[in-house]
Amino acid sequence: MLACPPVRFEIGTYVGEKVKQLIFDGIIASETTFKPGMSSEWHYHSNPHFSHILSGGSRELREKGTQIQMAGTSLYYYPGIPHQNLNYVQGTRIFNMELTADFFKNYDILIPDESFMFEAQPSINTACLMQIMREIYLNDADTPLSLQQLCLTLNGKSNKREHLFPEWTKKIKSILYDEWDKPLSLHTLAHYLQVHPVTISRYFARYFGCTAGEYLRQIKVEKALILLKSQHATLTEVAYRCGFSDQAHFTKIFKKLTGFTPNQYRKL
């Protein structure tokens, strides 16, 4: 139980100082910076939004627990959920992508479920969020069209009601996140799940929007995002630690999924 009612943050409002903003067709993209050591009051947001921590981080308190937020991670905030951020690290910068009620009405889609805010294994399409960020920074004549498509893609992933999926889909997601750095095959996965390999082959893309191999690459890129921001490892070291065969392979996959090269992302 909170001692005081949380503060309501209206459209486009965040903790910290807003240094960039672009508004288009129900999409509000912005970048915020924070003074070292600052903390927020308990608050909640009027609209759903996605955030990516470009540098720094903080400790976030929620009624359901505490989360350490670090550079290279992506987050989802469901409207109306109270939270408080403590002790922002020096140099913290966060990219935010907020969607208004008009966006969901115009495209006849649902707000991503509250459960995505609390899942241990992220269901956010981080690579797609990176592509949105790239378009915001590019901001040319073709950006509006790209933004519309990318935001629909991002929400298409989050709009899937995973609680309605077959039980094996929940298990395979955990296996892929837990065993991402080990050799996996259809037969190995089928053995773990006690289903036929054809079941995985035929239906994985229906529930996850890609093949199991592509899903693993996304996980590896998510791991790389954190390493690129939090450590001074070389690109070759990051590539090997994240399961890529070499730096060239890492760079190719990273740019294909995010729109940035690893060095470009590291310098953001």
Short mmCIF file of C-alpha atoms in Angstrom, two decimals:
data_model
loop_
_atom_site.label_atom_id
_atom_site.label_comp_id
_atom_site.label_asym_id
_atom_site.label_seq_id
_atom_site.Cartn_x
_atom_site.Cartn_y
_atom_site.Cartn_z
CA MET A 1 0.00 0.00 0.00
CA LEU A 2 1.48 3.37 -1.06
CA ALA A 3 1.71 6.13 1.56
CA CYS A 4 0.51 8.74 -0.95
CA PRO A 5 -1.46 8.43 -4.19
CA PRO A 6 0.86 8.18 -7.22
CA VAL A 7 1.15 11.16 -9.55
CA ARG A 8 -0.46 10.82 -12.98
CA PHE A 9 1.90 11.63 -15.86
CA GLU A 10 0.00 13.03 -18.82
CA ILE A 11 0.76 12.48 -22.50
CA GLY A 12 4.46 12.82 -23.32
CA THR A 13 5.51 13.37 -19.69
CA TYR A 14 8.41 11.49 -18.12
CA VAL A 15 10.84 11.71 -15.24
CA GLY A 16 13.94 13.67 -16.24
CA GLU A 17 14.54 16.35 -18.86
CA LYS A 18 13.22 15.85 -22.37
CA VAL A 19 15.90 16.73 -24.92
CA LYS A 20 14.29 15.42 -28.12
CA GLN A 21 10.71 14.79 -29.20
CA LEU A 22 8.83 13.81 -32.35
CA ILE A 23 5.01 13.57 -32.51
CA PHE A 24 3.22 11.91 -35.40
CA ASP A 25 -0.08 10.04 -35.88
CA GLY A 26 -0.55 9.05 -32.23
CA ILE A 27 3.17 8.25 -31.82
CA ILE A 28 5.22 10.30 -29.35
CA ALA A 29 8.95 9.55 -29.43
CA SER A 30 11.36 11.29 -27.11
CA GLU A 31 14.73 11.10 -25.39
CA THR A 32 15.18 12.04 -21.75
CA THR A 33 18.25 12.71 -19.61
CA PHE A 34 18.63 12.55 -15.83
CA LYS A 35 20.76 14.21 -13.16
CA PRO A 36 22.93 11.73 -11.26
CA GLY A 37 21.38 10.53 -8.02
CA MET A 38 17.92 11.94 -8.74
CA SER A 39 14.83 9.95 -7.80
CA SER A 40 11.21 10.24 -8.87
CA GLU A 41 8.01 10.24 -6.88
CA TRP A 42 5.60 7.35 -7.25
CA HIS A 43 3.85 7.89 -10.56
CA TYR A 44 2.08 6.21 -13.45
CA HIS A 45 1.64 6.99 -17.13
CA SER A 46 -1.56 7.80 -19.03
CA ASN A 47 -0.55 5.90 -22.16
CA PRO A 48 1.36 2.69 -22.81
CA HIS A 49 4.96 3.23 -23.81
CA PHE A 50 8.17 1.37 -24.58
CA SER A 51 11.56 2.54 -23.33
CA HIS A 52 15.14 1.64 -24.15
CA ILE A 53 17.94 2.63 -21.77
CA LEU A 54 20.75 4.07 -23.89
CA SER A 55 23.12 4.68 -20.98
CA GLY A 56 23.10 4.64 -17.19
CA GLY A 57 20.04 3.27 -15.41
CA SER A 58 18.22 3.27 -12.08
CA ARG A 59 16.49 1.07 -9.53
CA GLU A 60 12.76 0.88 -10.11
CA LEU A 61 10.27 0.08 -7.36
CA ARG A 62 6.92 -1.43 -8.21
CA GLU A 63 4.16 -2.76 -6.01
CA LYS A 64 5.12 -6.23 -7.25
CA GLY A 65 8.86 -5.91 -6.60
CA THR A 66 12.10 -4.14 -7.49
CA GLN A 67 13.93 -4.09 -10.82
CA ILE A 68 17.48 -2.97 -11.57
CA GLN A 69 17.37 -1.21 -14.93
CA MET A 70 20.60 -1.01 -16.90
CA ALA A 71 21.84 0.28 -20.23
CA GLY A 72 20.95 -1.88 -23.21
CA THR A 73 17.60 -3.10 -21.86
CA SER A 74 14.09 -2.46 -23.17
CA LEU A 75 11.01 -1.97 -21.02
CA TYR A 76 7.25 -1.78 -21.43
CA TYR A 77 4.94 0.31 -19.25
CA TYR A 78 1.25 -0.41 -19.07
CA PRO A 79 -0.89 2.68 -18.31
CA GLY A 80 -1.91 3.17 -14.70
CA ILE A 81 0.77 0.96 -13.07
CA PRO A 82 2.50 2.89 -10.22
CA HIS A 83 6.29 2.82 -10.02
CA GLN A 84 9.17 4.86 -8.62
CA ASN A 85 12.72 5.27 -9.93
CA LEU A 86 15.61 5.73 -7.51
CA ASN A 87 19.22 6.91 -7.85
CA TYR A 88 19.65 7.48 -11.57
CA VAL A 89 23.21 6.74 -12.64
CA GLN A 90 25.31 9.58 -14.04
CA GLY A 91 24.80 9.98 -17.79
CA THR A 92 21.46 8.17 -17.91
CA ARG A 93 19.63 8.63 -21.22
CA ILE A 94 16.40 6.86 -22.15
CA PHE A 95 14.56 6.60 -25.47
CA ASN A 96 10.76 6.51 -25.08
CA MET A 97 8.10 5.57 -27.61
CA GLU A 98 4.57 6.35 -26.40
CA LEU A 99 1.35 5.44 -28.20
CA THR A 100 -1.88 7.36 -27.65
CA ALA A 101 -5.45 6.05 -27.59
CA ASP A 102 -5.92 7.43 -31.12
CA PHE A 103 -3.16 5.17 -32.43
CA PHE A 104 -4.88 2.03 -31.15
CA LYS A 105 -8.28 3.26 -32.34
CA ASN A 106 -7.07 4.22 -35.83
CA TYR A 107 -5.43 0.83 -36.41
CA ASP A 108 -8.05 -1.20 -34.51
CA ILE A 109 -5.54 -2.99 -32.28
CA LEU A 110 -5.37 -3.66 -28.55
CA ILE A 111 -3.03 -2.11 -26.01
CA PRO A 112 -0.26 -4.62 -25.19
CA ASP A 113 -1.20 -6.60 -22.10
CA GLU A 114 -0.18 -5.59 -18.58
CA SER A 115 1.63 -8.93 -18.17
CA PHE A 116 4.39 -7.79 -20.57
CA MET A 117 5.51 -5.30 -17.93
CA PHE A 118 6.33 -8.04 -15.45
CA GLU A 119 7.57 -11.04 -17.46
CA ALA A 120 10.96 -12.49 -16.49
CA GLN A 121 11.68 -13.33 -20.14
CA PRO A 122 11.08 -10.26 -22.29
CA SER A 123 8.32 -10.38 -24.88
CA ILE A 124 9.29 -6.98 -26.26
CA ASN A 125 10.56 -7.02 -29.82
CA THR A 126 13.74 -5.12 -28.92
CA ALA A 127 15.13 -5.28 -32.46
CA CYS A 128 11.98 -3.60 -33.79
CA LEU A 129 12.20 -0.93 -31.08
CA MET A 130 15.80 -0.28 -32.22
CA GLN A 131 14.59 0.20 -35.80
CA ILE A 132 11.98 2.68 -34.55
CA MET A 133 14.71 4.57 -32.70
CA ARG A 134 16.85 4.63 -35.84
CA GLU A 135 13.97 6.12 -37.84
CA ILE A 136 13.41 8.79 -35.19
CA TYR A 137 17.07 9.81 -35.34
CA LEU A 138 17.04 9.71 -39.17
CA ASN A 139 13.78 11.73 -39.38
CA ASP A 140 13.54 12.23 -43.14
CA ALA A 141 10.60 12.37 -45.57
CA ASP A 142 10.06 8.62 -45.38
CA THR A 143 10.15 8.36 -41.59
CA PRO A 144 6.36 8.69 -41.03
CA LEU A 145 5.55 5.69 -43.24
CA SER A 146 8.32 3.61 -41.68
CA LEU A 147 7.21 4.56 -38.16
CA GLN A 148 3.62 3.51 -38.80
CA GLN A 149 4.69 0.12 -40.08
CA LEU A 150 7.29 -0.49 -37.36
CA CYS A 151 4.93 0.52 -34.54
CA LEU A 152 2.31 -1.89 -35.86
CA THR A 153 4.95 -4.61 -36.05
CA LEU A 154 6.05 -3.89 -32.47
CA ASN A 155 2.49 -4.00 -31.20
CA GLY A 156 1.64 -7.03 -33.30
CA LYS A 157 4.14 -9.04 -31.25
CA SER A 158 2.84 -7.64 -27.98
CA ASN A 159 -0.81 -8.09 -28.98
CA LYS A 160 -0.48 -11.85 -29.10
CA ARG A 161 -2.27 -13.25 -26.07
CA GLU A 162 0.34 -15.72 -24.91
CA HIS A 163 -1.85 -17.11 -22.14
CA LEU A 164 -3.97 -18.65 -24.92
CA PHE A 165 -0.99 -20.38 -26.56
CA PRO A 166 -0.38 -24.14 -26.16
CA GLU A 167 1.63 -25.11 -23.10
CA TRP A 168 4.67 -26.15 -25.16
CA THR A 169 5.12 -22.56 -26.42
CA LYS A 170 5.66 -21.31 -22.86
CA LYS A 171 8.19 -24.08 -22.21
CA ILE A 172 10.12 -23.58 -25.43
CA LYS A 173 10.46 -19.86 -24.74
CA SER A 174 12.06 -20.65 -21.37
CA ILE A 175 14.34 -23.25 -22.94
CA LEU A 176 15.54 -20.85 -25.65
CA TYR A 177 16.32 -18.15 -23.07
CA ASP A 178 18.00 -20.59 -20.68
CA GLU A 179 19.92 -22.59 -23.31
CA TRP A 180 20.60 -19.87 -25.90
CA ASP A 181 24.37 -20.47 -25.75
CA LYS A 182 24.16 -24.24 -26.30
CA PRO A 183 23.71 -26.24 -29.53
CA LEU A 184 19.99 -26.88 -30.07
CA SER A 185 18.13 -28.93 -32.67
CA LEU A 186 14.50 -29.72 -33.38
CA HIS A 187 14.98 -33.18 -31.91
CA THR A 188 16.56 -31.75 -28.75
CA LEU A 189 13.72 -29.26 -28.30
CA ALA A 190 11.10 -31.91 -29.05
CA HIS A 191 12.66 -34.18 -26.41
CA TYR A 192 12.55 -31.41 -23.80
CA LEU A 193 8.94 -30.57 -24.67
CA GLN A 194 7.66 -34.10 -25.27
CA VAL A 195 6.13 -33.10 -28.60
CA HIS A 196 6.86 -34.21 -32.16
CA PRO A 197 9.56 -32.20 -34.02
CA VAL A 198 7.03 -31.51 -36.78
CA THR A 199 4.82 -29.70 -34.25
CA ILE A 200 7.61 -27.22 -33.53
CA SER A 201 8.57 -26.91 -37.19
CA ARG A 202 5.00 -26.30 -38.32
CA TYR A 203 3.69 -24.03 -35.56
CA PHE A 204 6.61 -22.12 -34.02
CA ALA A 205 6.38 -19.26 -36.54
CA ARG A 206 2.61 -18.99 -35.98
CA TYR A 207 3.13 -18.18 -32.31
CA PHE A 208 6.46 -16.34 -32.40
CA GLY A 209 6.45 -14.68 -35.84
CA CYS A 210 9.77 -16.23 -36.90
CA THR A 211 11.68 -19.51 -36.94
CA ALA A 212 13.28 -20.89 -33.78
CA GLY A 213 16.72 -20.07 -35.21
CA GLU A 214 15.70 -16.46 -35.86
CA TYR A 215 14.31 -16.24 -32.33
CA LEU A 216 17.66 -17.40 -30.96
CA ARG A 217 19.44 -14.69 -32.96
CA GLN A 218 17.13 -12.10 -31.42
CA ILE A 219 18.03 -13.36 -27.94
CA LYS A 220 21.74 -13.18 -28.77
CA VAL A 221 21.37 -9.61 -30.02
CA GLU A 222 19.52 -8.68 -26.80
CA LYS A 223 22.48 -10.06 -24.83
CA ALA A 224 24.87 -8.07 -27.04
CA LEU A 225 22.98 -4.80 -26.49
CA ILE A 226 23.71 -4.98 -22.77
CA LEU A 227 27.37 -5.95 -23.24
CA LEU A 228 27.93 -3.16 -25.76
CA LYS A 229 26.65 -0.58 -23.29
CA SER A 230 27.86 -1.94 -19.98
CA GLN A 231 31.37 -3.19 -20.71
CA HIS A 232 34.47 -2.18 -22.64
CA ALA A 233 34.78 -5.52 -24.41
CA THR A 234 35.90 -5.48 -28.04
CA LEU A 235 33.35 -6.31 -30.74
CA THR A 236 35.09 -9.64 -31.28
CA GLU A 237 34.74 -10.46 -27.57
CA VAL A 238 31.06 -9.47 -27.58
CA ALA A 239 30.49 -11.58 -30.70
CA TYR A 240 31.98 -14.72 -29.16
CA ARG A 241 30.35 -14.21 -25.77
CA CYS A 242 26.95 -13.88 -27.45
CA GLY A 243 27.33 -17.00 -29.57
CA PHE A 244 28.25 -15.57 -32.97
CA SER A 245 30.90 -17.28 -35.08
CA ASP A 246 32.98 -14.11 -35.55
CA GLN A 247 32.77 -10.32 -35.57
CA ALA A 248 31.62 -10.16 -39.20
CA HIS A 249 28.75 -12.57 -38.53
CA PHE A 250 27.81 -10.60 -35.41
CA THR A 251 27.83 -7.26 -37.25
CA LYS A 252 25.74 -8.63 -40.12
CA ILE A 253 23.02 -10.08 -37.86
CA PHE A 254 23.04 -7.11 -35.48
CA LYS A 255 22.53 -4.59 -38.28
CA LYS A 256 19.90 -6.73 -39.99
CA LEU A 257 17.81 -6.89 -36.81
CA THR A 258 18.35 -3.41 -35.34
CA GLY A 259 19.28 -1.15 -38.26
CA PHE A 260 22.50 -0.13 -36.45
CA THR A 261 25.99 -1.58 -36.60
CA PRO A 262 27.29 -2.60 -33.15
CA ASN A 263 29.65 0.41 -33.12
CA GLN A 264 26.86 2.81 -34.07
CA TYR A 265 24.69 1.49 -31.26
CA ARG A 266 27.53 1.65 -28.74
CA LYS A 267 28.07 5.34 -29.54
CA LEU A 268 24.41 6.36 -29.17
#
